[in-house]
Tab-separated table of C-alpha atoms in Angstrom:
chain	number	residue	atom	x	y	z
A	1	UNK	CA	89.987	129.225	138.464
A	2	UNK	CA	86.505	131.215	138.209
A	3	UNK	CA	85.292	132.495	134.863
A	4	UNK	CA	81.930	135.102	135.155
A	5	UNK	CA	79.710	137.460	132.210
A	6	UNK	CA	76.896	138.972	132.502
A	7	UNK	CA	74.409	138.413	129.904
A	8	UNK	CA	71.034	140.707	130.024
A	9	UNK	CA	70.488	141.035	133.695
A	10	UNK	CA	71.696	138.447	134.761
A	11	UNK	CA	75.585	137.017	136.016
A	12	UNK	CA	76.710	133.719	135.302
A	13	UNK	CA	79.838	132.154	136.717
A	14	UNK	CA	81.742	128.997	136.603
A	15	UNK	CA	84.554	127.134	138.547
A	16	UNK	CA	87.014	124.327	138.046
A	17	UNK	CA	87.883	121.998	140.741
A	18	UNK	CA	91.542	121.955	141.275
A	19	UNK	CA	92.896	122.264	144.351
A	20	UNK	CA	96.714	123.342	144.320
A	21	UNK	CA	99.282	123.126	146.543
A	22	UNK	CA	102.890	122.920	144.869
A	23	UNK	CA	102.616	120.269	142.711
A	24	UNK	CA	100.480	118.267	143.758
A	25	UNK	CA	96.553	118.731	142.398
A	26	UNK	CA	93.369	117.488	144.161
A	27	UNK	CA	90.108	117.509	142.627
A	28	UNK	CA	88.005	118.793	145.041
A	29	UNK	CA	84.131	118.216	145.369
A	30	UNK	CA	83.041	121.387	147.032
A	31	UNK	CA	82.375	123.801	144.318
A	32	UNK	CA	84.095	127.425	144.137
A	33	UNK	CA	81.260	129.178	142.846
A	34	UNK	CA	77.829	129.543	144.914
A	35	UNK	CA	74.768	131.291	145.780
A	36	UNK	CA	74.901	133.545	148.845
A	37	UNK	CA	71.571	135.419	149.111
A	38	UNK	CA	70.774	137.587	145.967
A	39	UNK	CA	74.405	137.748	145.196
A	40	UNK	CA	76.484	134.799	143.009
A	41	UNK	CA	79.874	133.961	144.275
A	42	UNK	CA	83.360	132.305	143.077
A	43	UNK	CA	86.857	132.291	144.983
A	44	UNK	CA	90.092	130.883	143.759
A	45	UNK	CA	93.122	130.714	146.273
A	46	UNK	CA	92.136	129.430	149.910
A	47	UNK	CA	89.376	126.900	150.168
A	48	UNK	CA	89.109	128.186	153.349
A	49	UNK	CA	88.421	131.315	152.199
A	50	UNK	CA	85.689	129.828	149.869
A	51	UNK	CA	84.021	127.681	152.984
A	52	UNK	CA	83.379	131.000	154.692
A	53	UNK	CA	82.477	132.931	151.688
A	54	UNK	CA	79.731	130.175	151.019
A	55	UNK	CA	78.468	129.134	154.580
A	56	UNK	CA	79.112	132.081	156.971
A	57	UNK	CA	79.398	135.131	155.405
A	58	UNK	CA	75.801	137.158	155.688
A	59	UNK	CA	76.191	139.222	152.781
A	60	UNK	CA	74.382	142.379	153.413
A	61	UNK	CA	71.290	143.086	150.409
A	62	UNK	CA	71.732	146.243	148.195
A	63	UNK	CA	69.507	149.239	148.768
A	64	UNK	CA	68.993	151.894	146.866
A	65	UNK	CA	70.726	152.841	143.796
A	66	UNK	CA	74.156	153.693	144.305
A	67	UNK	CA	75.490	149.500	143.909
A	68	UNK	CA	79.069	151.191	143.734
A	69	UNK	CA	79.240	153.128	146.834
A	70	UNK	CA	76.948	149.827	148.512
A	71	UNK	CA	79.852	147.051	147.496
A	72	UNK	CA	82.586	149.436	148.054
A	73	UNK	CA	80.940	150.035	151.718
A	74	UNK	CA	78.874	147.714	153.281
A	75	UNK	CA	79.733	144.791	151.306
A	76	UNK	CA	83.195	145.456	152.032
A	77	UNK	CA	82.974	146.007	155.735
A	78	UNK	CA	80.257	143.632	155.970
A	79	UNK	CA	83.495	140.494	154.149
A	80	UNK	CA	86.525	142.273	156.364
A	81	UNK	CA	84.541	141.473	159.894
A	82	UNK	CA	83.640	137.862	158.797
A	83	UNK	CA	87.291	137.033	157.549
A	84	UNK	CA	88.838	138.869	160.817
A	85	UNK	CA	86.737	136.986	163.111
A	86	UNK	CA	87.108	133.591	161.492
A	87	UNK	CA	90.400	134.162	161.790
A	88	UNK	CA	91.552	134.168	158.144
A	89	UNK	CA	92.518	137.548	157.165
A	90	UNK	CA	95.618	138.796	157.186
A	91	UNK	CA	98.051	141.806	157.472
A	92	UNK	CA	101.036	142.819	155.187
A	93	UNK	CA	103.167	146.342	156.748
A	94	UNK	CA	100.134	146.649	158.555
A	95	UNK	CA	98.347	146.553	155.792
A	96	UNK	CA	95.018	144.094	155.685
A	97	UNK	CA	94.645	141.973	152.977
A	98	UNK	CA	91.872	139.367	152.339
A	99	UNK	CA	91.267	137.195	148.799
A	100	UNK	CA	90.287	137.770	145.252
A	101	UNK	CA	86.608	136.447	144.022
A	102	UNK	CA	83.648	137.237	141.794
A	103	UNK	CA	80.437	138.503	142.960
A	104	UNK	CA	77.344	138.634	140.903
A	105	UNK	CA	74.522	140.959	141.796
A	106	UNK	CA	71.767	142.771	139.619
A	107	UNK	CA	73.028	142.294	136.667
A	108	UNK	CA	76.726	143.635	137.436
A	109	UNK	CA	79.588	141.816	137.701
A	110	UNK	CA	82.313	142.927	140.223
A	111	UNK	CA	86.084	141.454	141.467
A	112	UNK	CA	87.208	141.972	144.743
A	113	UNK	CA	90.662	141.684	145.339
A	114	UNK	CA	93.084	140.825	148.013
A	115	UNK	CA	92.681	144.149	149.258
A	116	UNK	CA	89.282	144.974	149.658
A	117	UNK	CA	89.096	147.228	146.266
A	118	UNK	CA	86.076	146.100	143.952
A	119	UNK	CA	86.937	146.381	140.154
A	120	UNK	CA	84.030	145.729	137.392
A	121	UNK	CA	84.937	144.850	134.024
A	122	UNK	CA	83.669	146.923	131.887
A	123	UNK	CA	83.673	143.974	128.979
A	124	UNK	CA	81.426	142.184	131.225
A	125	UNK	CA	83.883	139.256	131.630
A	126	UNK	CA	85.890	138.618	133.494
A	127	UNK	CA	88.473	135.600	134.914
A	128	UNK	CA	90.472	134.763	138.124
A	129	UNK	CA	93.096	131.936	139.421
A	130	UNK	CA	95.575	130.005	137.495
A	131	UNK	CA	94.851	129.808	133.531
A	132	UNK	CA	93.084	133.211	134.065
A	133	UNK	CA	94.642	134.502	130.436
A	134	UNK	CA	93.512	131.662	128.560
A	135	UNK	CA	90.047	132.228	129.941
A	136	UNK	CA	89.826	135.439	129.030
A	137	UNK	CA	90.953	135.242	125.646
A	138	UNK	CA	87.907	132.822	125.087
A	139	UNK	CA	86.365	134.842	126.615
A	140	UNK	CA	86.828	137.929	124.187
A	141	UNK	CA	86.114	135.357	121.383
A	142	UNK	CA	83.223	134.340	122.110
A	143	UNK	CA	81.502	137.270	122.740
A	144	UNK	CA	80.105	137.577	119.439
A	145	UNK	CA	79.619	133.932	118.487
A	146	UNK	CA	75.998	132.635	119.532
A	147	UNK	CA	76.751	130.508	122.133
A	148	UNK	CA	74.857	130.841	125.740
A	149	UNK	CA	76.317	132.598	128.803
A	150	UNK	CA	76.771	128.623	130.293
A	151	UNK	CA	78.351	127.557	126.605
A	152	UNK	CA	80.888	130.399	126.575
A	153	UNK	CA	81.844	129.541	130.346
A	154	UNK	CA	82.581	125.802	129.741
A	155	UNK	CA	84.254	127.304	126.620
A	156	UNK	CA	87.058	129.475	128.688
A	157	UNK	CA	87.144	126.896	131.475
A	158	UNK	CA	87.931	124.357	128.782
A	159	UNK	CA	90.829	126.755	126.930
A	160	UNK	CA	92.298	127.508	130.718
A	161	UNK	CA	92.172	123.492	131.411
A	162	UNK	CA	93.776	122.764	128.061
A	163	UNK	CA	97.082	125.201	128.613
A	164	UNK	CA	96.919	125.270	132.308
A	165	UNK	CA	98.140	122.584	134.703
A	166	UNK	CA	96.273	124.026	137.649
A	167	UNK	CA	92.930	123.872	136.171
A	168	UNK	CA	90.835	120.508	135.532
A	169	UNK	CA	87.495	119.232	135.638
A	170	UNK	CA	84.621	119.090	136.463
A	171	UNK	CA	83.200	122.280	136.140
A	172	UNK	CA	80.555	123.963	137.888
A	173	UNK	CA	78.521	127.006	137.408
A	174	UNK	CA	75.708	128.924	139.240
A	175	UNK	CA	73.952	132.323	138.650
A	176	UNK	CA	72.456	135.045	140.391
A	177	UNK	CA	68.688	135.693	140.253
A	178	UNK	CA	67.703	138.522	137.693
A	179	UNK	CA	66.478	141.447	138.501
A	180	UNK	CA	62.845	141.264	137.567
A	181	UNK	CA	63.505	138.156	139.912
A	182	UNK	CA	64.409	139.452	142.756
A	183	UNK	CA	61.652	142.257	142.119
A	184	UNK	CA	59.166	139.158	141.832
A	185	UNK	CA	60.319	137.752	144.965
A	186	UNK	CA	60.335	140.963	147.102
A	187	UNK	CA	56.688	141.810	146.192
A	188	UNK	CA	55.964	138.025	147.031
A	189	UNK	CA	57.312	138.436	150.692
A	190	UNK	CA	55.858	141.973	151.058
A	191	UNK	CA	52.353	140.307	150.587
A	192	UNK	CA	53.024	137.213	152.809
A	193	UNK	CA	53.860	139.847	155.400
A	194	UNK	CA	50.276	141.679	155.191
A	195	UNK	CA	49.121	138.242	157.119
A	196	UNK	CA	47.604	137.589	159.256
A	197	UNK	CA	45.521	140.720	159.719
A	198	UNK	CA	45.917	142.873	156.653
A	199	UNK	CA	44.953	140.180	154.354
A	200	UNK	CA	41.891	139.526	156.742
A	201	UNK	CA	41.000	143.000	156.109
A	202	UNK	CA	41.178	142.728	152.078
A	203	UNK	CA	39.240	139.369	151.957
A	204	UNK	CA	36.415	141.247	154.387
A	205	UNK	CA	36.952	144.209	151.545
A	206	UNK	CA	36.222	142.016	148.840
A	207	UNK	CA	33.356	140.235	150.375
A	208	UNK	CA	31.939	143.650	150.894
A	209	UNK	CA	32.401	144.354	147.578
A	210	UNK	CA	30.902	141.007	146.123
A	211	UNK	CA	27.789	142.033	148.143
């Protein structure tokens, strides 16, 4: 199961490590939550799913303002043509259905479901995958105790593991970059891309100047 909150701007999530099928439980060691770019990431369901989510899915970068129209667009479009040509999605009455997962970007939290609509919580919580009730109660209990965003994830992972028998340990947890972050970073690359001659004409500026 996946657990996610947002907390400032920032989204945290976290992921057990059961892997289901029937009865039978293996604890797997590839994590279902994940960085992916700017964005943070967490899948219950197919591991399969996950695997592409995590290593071949080029998640396209926001621009602009409108994040709604953005994940309900290109982010969208963007998942649907890596999961038809890996060969994973599906169709139900002609009807084309993927998986559910968390995404984490600029301070928003979003779920997509099995098909394709994106949902955000407006508690800023949110929980997926077996034990997802038990999670979320914790979830709404913690939000005014002073715990961390990490410390109120274990928390509802814990709850879910307690009264579910298709969640266990051990957890894991990841978090998408902030926004003043991600601002940081993009003026970085904008002034690594003024080389090699732009920044030969500033340092000739400021010689010129020193003179």
């Amino acid at each position: 199961m996946i657990v996610g909150l947002t907390d400032e701007d920032r989204v945290y999530l976290g992921g057990d490590a059961a892997g289901i099928s029937g009865s039978r439980l293996t604890i797997r060691k590839d994590p279902k939550v994940f960085r992916n770019g700017p964005f943070v990431l967490g899948f219950c369901g197919s591991f399969r799913m996950g695997q592409l989510l995590h290593h071949v899915f080029k998640a396209p970068k926001p621009k602009g303002d409108d994040l709604d129209r953005f994940m309900t667009t290109r982010f969208v479009d963007k998942l649907r043509a890596c999961l038809k040509e890996a060969g994973w999605a599906r169709k139900d009455s002609e009807q084309e259905k993927g998986g559910t997962f968390l995404v984490g970007i600029h301070g928003r939290l979003f779920i997509v479901y099995e098909d394709y609509q994106v949902a955000e919580p407006a508690d800023g919580y949110a929980a997926i995958g077996c034990g997802n009730e038990f999670a979320l109660g914790s979830l709404h209990t913690t939000a005014t105790a002073d715990l961390g965003p990490r410390e109120r994830l274990t928390a509802a992972l814990t709850a879910a593991s307690h009264h579910s028998t298709g969640v266990c340990g051990p957890f894991t947890h990841a978090a998408a970059p902030s926004v003043s972050e991600l601002l940081e970073l993009k003026a970085a690359r904008h002034q690594d891309g003024a080389l090699p001659s732009q920044r030969r004409a500033a340092d000739a500026a400021e010689r010129s100047d020193a003179r």
